[in-house]
Amino acid sequence: MSYKDILSAAGLSASDLSGGTLTVQTPVDGSEIAQLAVHDVSTANAMIEKSHAAFLVWRSVPAPRRGEFVRLLGEELRRQKQALGALVTLECGKILQEGLGEVQEMIDICDFAVGLSRQLYGLTIASERPGHSMRETWHPMGVCGVITAFNFPVAPWCWNAALALVCGDPVIWKPSEKTPLTALAVQKICESVRAEFGEDAPEGLTQVLIGERDLGEALTAHKNVALISATGSVPMGRAVAADMSKRLGRTILELGGNNAMIVAPSADLEMALRAIVFSAVGTAGQRCTTLRRLIVHEDVYDALVPRLVTAYRGLPIGDPLEDGTLVGPLIDAQALAAMDAALETARGEGGTVHGGGQALRATHANAAYAHPAIVEMPEQSEIMHHETFAPILYVVRYRELDEAIALQNAVPQGLSSCIFSTDIRETEYFLSAAGSDCGIANVNIGPSGAEIGGAFGGEKDTGGGRESGSDAWKAYMRRQANTVNYSRELPLAQGIRFDI
Amino acid sequence: MSYKDILSAAGLSASDLSGGTLTVQTPVDGSEIAQLAVHDVSTANAMIEKSHAAFLVWRSVPAPRRGEFVRLLGEELRRQKQALGALVTLECGKILQEGLGEVQEMIDICDFAVGLSRQLYGLTIASERPGHSMRETWHPMGVCGVITAFNFPVAPWCWNAALALVCGDPVIWKPSEKTPLTALAVQKICESVRAEFGEDAPEGLTQVLIGERDLGEALTAHKNVALISATGSVPMGRAVAADMSKRLGRTILELGGNNAMIVAPSADLEMALRAIVFSAVGTAGQRCTTLRRLIVHEDVYDALVPRLVTAYRGLPIGDPLEDGTLVGPLIDAQALAAMDAALETARGEGGTVHGGGQALRATHANAAYAHPAIVEMPEQSEIMHHETFAPILYVVRYRELDEAIALQNAVPQGLSSCIFSTDIRETEYFLSAAGSDCGIANVNIGPSGAEIGGAFGGEKDTGGGRESGSDAWKAYMRRQANTVNYSRELPLAQGIRFDI
Amino acid sequence: MSYKDILSAAGLSASDLSGGTLTVQTPVDGSEIAQLAVHDVSTANAMIEKSHAAFLVWRSVPAPRRGEFVRLLGEELRRQKQALGALVTLECGKILQEGLGEVQEMIDICDFAVGLSRQLYGLTIASERPGHSMRETWHPMGVCGVITAFNFPVAPWCWNAALALVCGDPVIWKPSEKTPLTALAVQKICESVRAEFGEDAPEGLTQVLIGERDLGEALTAHKNVALISATGSVPMGRAVAADMSKRLGRTILELGGNNAMIVAPSADLEMALRAIVFSAVGTAGQRCTTLRRLIVHEDVYDALVPRLVTAYRGLPIGDPLEDGTLVGPLIDAQALAAMDAALETARGEGGTVHGGGQALRATHANAAYAHPAIVEMPEQSEIMHHETFAPILYVVRYRELDEAIALQNAVPQGLSSCIFSTDIRETEYFLSAAGSDCGIANVNIGPSGAEIGGAFGGEKDTGGGRESGSDAWKAYMRRQANTVNYSRELPLAQGIRFDI
Amino acid sequence: MSYKDILSAAGLSASDLSGGTLTVQTPVDGSEIAQLAVHDVSTANAMIEKSHAAFLVWRSVPAPRRGEFVRLLGEELRRQKQALGALVTLECGKILQEGLGEVQEMIDICDFAVGLSRQLYGLTIASERPGHSMRETWHPMGVCGVITAFNFPVAPWCWNAALALVCGDPVIWKPSEKTPLTALAVQKICESVRAEFGEDAPEGLTQVLIGERDLGEALTAHKNVALISATGSVPMGRAVAADMSKRLGRTILELGGNNAMIVAPSADLEMALRAIVFSAVGTAGQRCTTLRRLIVHEDVYDALVPRLVTAYRGLPIGDPLEDGTLVGPLIDAQALAAMDAALETARGEGGTVHGGGQALRATHANAAYAHPAIVEMPEQSEIMHHETFAPILYVVRYRELDEAIALQNAVPQGLSSCIFSTDIRETEYFLSAAGSDCGIANVNIGPSGAEIGGAFGGEKDTGGGRESGSDAWKAYMRRQANTVNYSRELPLAQGIRFDI
């Protein structure tokens, strides 16, 4: 399939793709695939107003009916999975298997949200006063701004949007300026769903803002944006949090990760090996949940690490649209440069680097393919506390489990973590209050690849937000505590007497 | 009982009360009751370190055992209810019935937290992968800083501390500099409970910081304070939020309220009258949930408002320690001045003021007793959008329910609200997504006097935090999503294939 | 559309419909539409064995994957809604609008169950012992036998089956011998879904047993049927309960109702009128939730009841497949005879009967069309304590709400109930612990027409079972409490010492 | 302490203990300690009527106030722990440590229930209809009959009563005729609490029925007993279930167990050894959760079983009131005879018996002390499928985990189970849908000693009931689904049109 065919299959016409000032290049070969028009701040503000108007309608549409919108969205995504998956690959460079997997996540969260639309459970609560009933209900909150990053161009939008829509909140999406095309394609799907759904779905229910950081700032600045859900770097997250703190607005922050795996002596090393490679080099190391640190017990170090180095050498690097490729390109040349710099620093801190450096220079000179790197470190040095968005895996040794957990927890980020061990005393301890300090802690699987049924997100510099499953939906709603006095008396709580 | 007896009955000795630079005056008559030593920032930091050390122990004490600590605390509060209630009255000026009611809230939340200590429920979740189990657990989070205001000097600490302690978090309390004595008295109770509890309860489990704003800033600045729960003004809350956003720390904010009651034509006016007076003048109008705005249907305005004015005239103003008093003093002269200023502004905006002005000037020249005021306003003018911490009740008319709700929602604050109506079509609409935008919405009771079983807090400028009942405890813990692979395969989520 | 066309559109071929001994007549005109083969007990036992074998496979298929089966079922039902709805009407005689509504309920519960398949939440629980973790998980239980009644020939199966399948339980369906065709049509849909789904779905996942009571007894007798969910009469339910008590098997019982509406002075009588007619004559009075008793305040009696009698006179009785018909036939001549007998008894107990008697005798001599009846009773006499499955509405007067509630609660059944009142003091009291004793209690809507999001079922002779929404799914699973000791110590609960 | 002192310390006076026809003997030495008056059926019926009258009052007392009653009960039990624990030992023969542990369980469940009294959470649910709100509330159900067994004479009553009382249900207790004294002592505590509590607690809130099976039948027969919670044998449970099925009443059944432990090759054998001995000989093998079957991997059999036999030989058998005793008497001579018979049968089925036979014959001729027995069996023969209420531990070998699980699941009972293994792949599999079929499944602790925070109970012949923690409280309440239409329209669910 040509790039043109991919774009066209995803519903993007020539007129969508030209005439603007934002150049979109595919990381696959660096070629330009679109020149998009960008929005300015006044357009953003108009969109917010429209979205707020939509909110005033949508909040009173019964939730199960809102769920029907999301069900239709899921069905449409099922139909367009192949086309949208290919566009994801073309625009962000992840291999097609992962592009399809990302669309599958969108579908999964839609299914989940449809069921949720007949729940959105609040509580009825026993009251201490006779003739009183208490309950707590969850109401739509307002416009939800969604800021996403290039590495997962579509799924995080859907984690947010599927829940937000069911919860009664319209959505305005500010995708990465590196991956606007997938956002446009998804918005087209939304509009077709809206047409199918009928009049209950107001205009402006979902919208897309194409452009740079100023548009994100327009969202954080506007009082009618009730919630910002932002995925990206820690500095971006801090900026959003600071802006929102001024108006006491709500945020869901999904920021950086610096995810580790502990490999214990009892681990199944075959499984560990597979899990490490997938977690560390999948999406070319550009997932927030990418495995970046490997903490290996000294007794199994020699049985594992050399095999890992060998496995890395055999990884098929290449065009992510082609079958058999496991490692596609980095998003751009800056990413490659950052990887080089990190490896250089690691060497300076005593590390032994295996792999690294540009790949496919001959055939893909304008793209940023990299050889994934393993770096054996003498200890957890400074560079290991940073998240470099590239396929670098640092490896250190440990002797006692408490030491390994301390290493795992010593970084500022708190997204994901895992242990490979078959010893339940170790694994449950790792999951306990004294174990991993991350939002995700797995056993015998890697740190990435969460299912949508759980709440996704992390602690510390990762920002504390939760998306997707469990009760993450509550972040999109406002909670209201109600006490109804149906008696003809007026008793006070806590037994207070106050007689006038 | 003399003031000295009250102080002594609450466990405060002469040495506790003298020798420092912070003058504590009772609002009852303006006399000085203590000169307290204040802490400096370096002491605060040392306390935080001690608290963090306590955390590392306390987090691994089983939660039901932590609950036992809180149970003992509740029992001790039961024993000292009278003494502590009187001290509350002495220090902040609320009438004794309310002082006792505040201690009762402390007791109630302890009971609730004890039961919670065998719950702290996470979820087990169905996994999409064979041989995998998913769950979500809640773990202790770290040091919890609690900042409280003068008007509820002890209960909000306990709402936070009872939950935090059960959740595994030590607590550092920064009370208002206007009400440090009640904090010291409570800390003495905590220490006696710690002694009774035995070695599991580490030193530094609860601590009190006496002083000014710099101590609050020490808490927000320190990375080892995982959570700040702050009760107070909107500007204070914004400052806390901004500080915490820099390090992506967590907050629970309980800020200002500007609470309204809608009185509909079908209301039981007798009940409404009683509810209005208690809600508007209780605690001399210095509750965050004080009724500040009355939105009355024009058909019942004349049947209600004149009676209200009459009832106000008969309110017993006086020494809050004495039986029969319903209106005690404001906290200080500034509060009285602010009340005067607000009434002046209201007059300027067209209001007719009933009441207002200093009371008991003859007998209590150094105290700030005020005549509660009713202000009939021609419309909801600018002054009505502000929270003045004093017993001022603004009254406006409405004709249609939607108009009343719009008035109710038009202010920046979003704490509490209520409707008096016997018509379920009105009351349920008021509680619906299109109704009140507050965190609390009541029917046929006033906006104040929440039970501890519900989640307490509000939206918009009120800060969005929730304390006390329902699942408010989750704010004191970190959530961890776990996937355990107990199979001998390594399937990927979303059906992704990645074969090395 | 001819009957033949309806049968054929629903996927039933000539060979399906002939050659057996069970004659199926349509209540529309009494004509025979099929001669079905019936199963014997040994076939039933073989089916149970096959179902159990399916269970051993299905329980280990991940729940979200099981949910995908139910999603496909829902999609197929969407496609066949018109055809299946018409067959429902043809076979049980309810009007087409209701036939379609019944299929819509099937679709709704499928949507709900799909979301549920990523939940099936158990709990993680705080343990009192250090180094221990507690949780509670829900596991598939085994074969689920579903016994349904003629009046809702398909929806109740789906309420059970959608949940059971997601919960990991195969289903064996014993439909009413009066409505086997709809069951066969649904089973064909299931088989087509199973083919589409692929190999994870074992043979025998859903099965249908055609025949009489002996087949139901085969289900209750067999130890491999873990759960019987039975909808029908109270005597049937008692027999199932007695049989299952012998082997301590589990039941969900949805038995008779004798549902009342209280009409209070403040009621919107227009709305009440519409609600009464729909609830009392819909499905020709043959719903378990049909309104059978009207308890009217004496002050509005005269404004309501005569209008009701007039409305009844104008009801279009006729072929349920035709547009505009609101009252279709009773299921058979016995039902008509039972209605006549009940009316006769009511007259004997002092009742004044409006309506009643056979309708359309000229054109539909072999069918059992009835004129819906209103019976004004002097008090709640003996006949009113019985459920007659026909469109009879008894009317009595009341003066005080407590009296009305006592009348409402005085019958043995406890399924559904409602009040029409706009006074929240009355409506909340009706919903309180001192109010209705039914499993369903509504305000300002009739007793029928529950949404699938709530738990459906009733108390007392209604049998106590719950189906459909909320946590009704738990009845289809077994609960397992787990304590995992991951420490190297063995502390005992309750602080017991036992040293060997 | 003399027996007299124990009886007196527990509040039982001479007049309580004499004058009746029911002889109570202590199993400690077989001596008579009381002659109690027994109730007849007509007295039982009168008690039920009184209890029902109490229900009509208690159901409207706010739940947190009901919780206060249970809090006071817990406090009183704390005060009387020593005295009541000794009486438990005297009356049922378990060692004092366990007697005290049983009272501690009572205290724990009171704490839990107090917290619950401000929860009793129902749900608010999203409705599909505009202008409608849905919720589900839990209401008091009625009189709760509690039937308990001799082996846990007080704790199971309290598991039921603490929840039932908080849920609004009065309790009538029918203790075992072998242990009526502890019931009388507890009832005295309840009456003193009722006096302290004040007028809200109606007479007859808790009552005790002393006598035989006819009293249990009086409870099952009376329509005003809404719920029977029965602990005891499988035949007793079947009888209760059959009786209740006649009137479709509710039951909680806690019947027999036949609990196994699997010891895997990776187990910590030291811990396993301690756990086995405590689980198998504690309470002289007379717990429903007693370990009865040991399924040992052949690779560790020889390292474990001989040590176990040795440990058994050294167990201190003797007066349970004395410090150091670990094995007290069986309840009576019949129990000893049943143990002998079971061992004889086991021998006949190829078993090698270690231990067994009467102990302390010389000093305690009238008591039934037994040597705990280990029986090595060649396979899981017939006798192993039965629960003999005595300290017999059958041991069999296994090779594959699936085989061990199949053995574990092959018995009719389904209460408790455990595995000792440090391999998480084994332990999680044991806890999975394909693992243990019991209500309790533990890892690295024995089958007994559940904490009150989890739901206690089992599957299959164990009866399916759940008590104590999690959502077990729901069994004591009736669920009510509410839909409130607050609009001025009357839309129907499922989109049905029905226009009159």
Coordinates of C-alpha atoms in Angstrom, one line a residue, chain A residues 59-60 95 97-98 101 104-105 108 123 125-129 132 134-137 139-140 234 237-238 241-242 245-248 250 253 255 271 273-275 277-278 281-282 315 326 420 428 430-445 449-455 459-461 463 466 470-471 474 478-485 487-490 492-500, chain B residues 59-60 95 97-98 101 104-105 108 123 125-129 132 134-137 139-140 234 237-238 241-242 245-248 250 253 255 271 273-275 277-278 281-282 315 326 420 428 430-445 449-455 459-461 463 466 470-471 474 478-485 487-490 492-500:
Chain A
R59 CA -25.4 16.3 30.2
S60 CA -29.2 15.8 30.2
I95 CA 5.0 -1.5 13.8
Q97 CA 1.0 -5.0 14.9
E98 CA 1.2 -2.3 17.5
G101 CA -3.2 -3.1 18.9
Q104 CA -8.0 -2.6 19.5
E105 CA -7.5 -0.7 22.8
D108 CA -12.0 -2.4 24.1
L123 CA -24.1 5.3 46.7
I125 CA -25.9 5.8 52.5
A126 CA -27.4 5.1 55.9
S127 CA -28.3 8.4 57.6
E128 CA -28.0 9.1 61.3
R129 CA -31.2 11.1 61.3
H132 CA -33.6 11.3 56.2
M134 CA -28.6 10.1 52.0
R135 CA -27.1 9.4 48.6
E136 CA -24.2 10.4 46.5
T137 CA -24.6 10.9 42.7
H139 CA -23.0 14.2 37.4
P140 CA -21.4 15.3 34.1
V234 CA 6.9 15.8 33.2
G237 CA 2.5 18.1 33.1
R238 CA 3.9 20.5 35.6
A241 CA -0.9 21.6 36.7
A242 CA 0.4 25.1 37.5
S245 CA -4.0 25.4 39.9
K246 CA -4.7 29.1 39.2
R247 CA -8.3 28.3 38.6
L248 CA -8.5 25.2 40.8
R250 CA -9.1 19.4 37.5
L253 CA -1.8 13.7 34.3
L255 CA 3.5 11.8 32.5
M271 CA 9.8 -15.8 29.7
L273 CA 13.9 -12.7 28.0
R274 CA 10.8 -12.4 25.8
A275 CA 9.2 -10.0 28.1
V277 CA 12.8 -7.6 24.6
F278 CA 9.1 -6.7 23.9
V281 CA 12.3 -2.3 22.2
G282 CA 8.6 -2.3 21.3
L315 CA 16.2 -7.9 16.1
L326 CA 10.0 -5.6 15.2
F420 CA 10.1 -11.9 37.4
E428 CA 3.6 -10.5 47.0
F430 CA 6.9 -6.6 45.7
L431 CA 3.1 -5.8 45.4
S432 CA 2.8 -4.8 49.1
A433 CA 3.0 -1.5 50.8
A434 CA 6.7 -2.0 51.2
G435 CA 7.2 -2.9 47.6
S436 CA 7.0 -1.1 44.3
D437 CA 5.9 2.6 44.6
C438 CA 4.5 2.6 41.0
G439 CA 0.9 2.8 39.8
I440 CA 1.4 -0.4 38.0
A441 CA 3.2 -3.4 39.4
N442 CA 3.2 -6.7 37.5
V443 CA 4.5 -10.2 38.1
N444 CA 5.9 -12.3 35.4
I445 CA 4.9 -9.9 32.7
G449 CA 0.7 -3.7 27.8
A450 CA -1.9 -2.9 30.4
E451 CA -5.4 -4.1 29.8
I452 CA -8.1 -1.5 29.7
G453 CA -9.9 -3.1 32.7
G454 CA -7.5 -1.7 35.2
A455 CA -6.8 1.9 36.1
E459 CA 2.6 8.1 41.1
K460 CA 5.2 10.8 41.9
D461 CA 6.4 12.6 38.8
G463 CA 1.5 12.8 37.9
R466 CA -5.7 7.4 36.3
S470 CA -11.8 0.5 37.5
D471 CA -13.3 3.7 38.8
K474 CA -15.1 9.3 38.4
R478 CA -18.6 15.8 39.7
R479 CA -19.7 14.1 42.9
Q480 CA -22.8 15.4 44.7
A481 CA -23.7 14.4 48.3
N482 CA -27.4 14.6 49.0
T483 CA -29.4 14.5 52.2
V484 CA -33.1 14.5 51.8
N485 CA -35.3 15.2 54.8
S487 CA -39.8 14.0 57.8
R488 CA -41.7 16.9 59.3
E489 CA -38.9 17.4 61.9
L490 CA -35.5 19.2 61.6
L492 CA -29.4 18.3 63.4
A493 CA -26.5 16.0 62.9
Q494 CA -24.1 15.3 65.7
G495 CA -27.0 15.7 68.1
I496 CA -26.7 19.4 68.2
R497 CA -29.6 21.4 69.8
F498 CA -30.3 24.9 68.5
D499 CA -33.8 26.0 69.4
I500 CA -35.1 29.4 68.1
Chain B
R59 CA 2.8 1.5 56.5
S60 CA 3.6 -2.1 57.4
I95 CA -21.5 28.2 71.3
Q97 CA -23.5 23.0 71.8
E98 CA -21.5 23.5 68.7
G101 CA -21.0 18.8 68.3
Q104 CA -18.9 14.4 68.4
E105 CA -17.9 14.6 64.7
D108 CA -18.1 9.7 64.7
L123 CA -10.7 -4.7 43.3
I125 CA -10.7 -7.6 38.0
A126 CA -11.4 -10.1 35.2
S127 CA -8.3 -10.3 32.9
E128 CA -8.5 -10.8 29.2
R129 CA -5.5 -13.1 29.2
H132 CA -3.5 -14.0 34.4
M134 CA -5.6 -8.7 37.9
R135 CA -6.2 -6.7 41.0
E136 CA -5.9 -3.2 42.3
T137 CA -4.7 -2.5 45.8
H139 CA -1.3 1.3 49.8
P140 CA -0.3 3.9 52.4
V234 CA -9.7 30.3 48.2
G237 CA -6.0 27.0 48.5
R238 CA -4.7 28.4 45.3
A241 CA -2.2 24.1 44.8
A242 CA 0.4 26.2 43.0
S245 CA 1.9 21.5 41.3
K246 CA 5.6 22.2 41.2
R247 CA 6.3 18.8 42.6
L248 CA 3.1 17.1 41.4
R250 CA -1.4 15.6 46.0
L253 CA -8.7 21.4 49.2
L255 CA -12.1 26.2 50.5
M271 CA -39.2 24.2 58.9
L273 CA -37.5 29.3 59.0
R274 CA -35.7 27.1 61.6
A275 CA -33.3 25.8 59.1
V277 CA -31.7 30.7 61.2
F278 CA -29.5 27.7 62.3
V281 CA -26.3 32.5 62.2
G282 CA -24.9 29.2 63.7
L315 CA -31.7 35.8 68.8
L326 CA -27.3 31.0 70.2
F420 CA -37.0 23.7 50.5
E428 CA -35.1 15.8 42.1
F430 CA -32.5 20.3 41.9
L431 CA -30.4 17.2 42.6
S432 CA -30.0 16.3 38.9
A433 CA -27.2 17.1 36.4
A434 CA -29.1 20.3 35.5
G435 CA -29.5 21.3 39.1
S436 CA -27.2 22.5 41.8
D437 CA -23.5 22.6 40.8
C438 CA -22.3 22.1 44.4
G439 CA -20.7 19.2 46.1
I440 CA -23.5 19.1 48.6
A441 CA -27.1 19.5 47.7
N442 CA -29.8 19.0 50.3
V443 CA -33.6 18.9 50.4
N444 CA -35.5 20.3 53.3
I445 CA -32.5 20.7 55.4
G449 CA -24.5 20.0 59.2
A450 CA -23.3 17.2 57.0
E451 CA -23.0 13.8 58.5
I452 CA -19.6 12.1 58.4
G453 CA -21.0 9.2 56.3
G454 CA -21.0 11.2 53.1
A455 CA -18.1 12.7 51.2
E459 CA -16.6 22.0 43.3
K460 CA -15.3 25.1 41.5
D461 CA -13.4 27.5 43.8
G463 CA -11.3 23.2 45.4
R466 CA -13.5 15.4 49.5
S470 CA -17.9 7.4 51.1
D471 CA -14.6 6.7 49.3
K474 CA -8.8 6.9 48.7
R478 CA -1.9 5.3 46.4
R479 CA -3.5 2.9 44.0
Q480 CA -1.6 0.1 42.5
A481 CA -2.8 -2.0 39.5
N482 CA -1.4 -5.5 39.4
T483 CA -1.3 -8.1 36.8
V484 CA 0.0 -11.5 37.7
N485 CA 0.9 -14.0 35.1
S487 CA 0.8 -19.3 33.4
R488 CA 3.9 -20.5 31.5
E489 CA 3.0 -18.4 28.5
L490 CA 3.5 -14.7 27.7
L492 CA 0.2 -9.8 25.1
A493 CA -2.9 -7.7 25.7
Q494 CA -4.9 -6.4 22.7
G495 CA -3.9 -9.6 20.9
I496 CA -0.6 -8.2 19.8
R497 CA 1.9 -10.6 18.3
F498 CA 5.6 -9.9 18.9
D499 CA 7.8 -12.9 18.3
I500 CA 11.5 -12.8 18.9

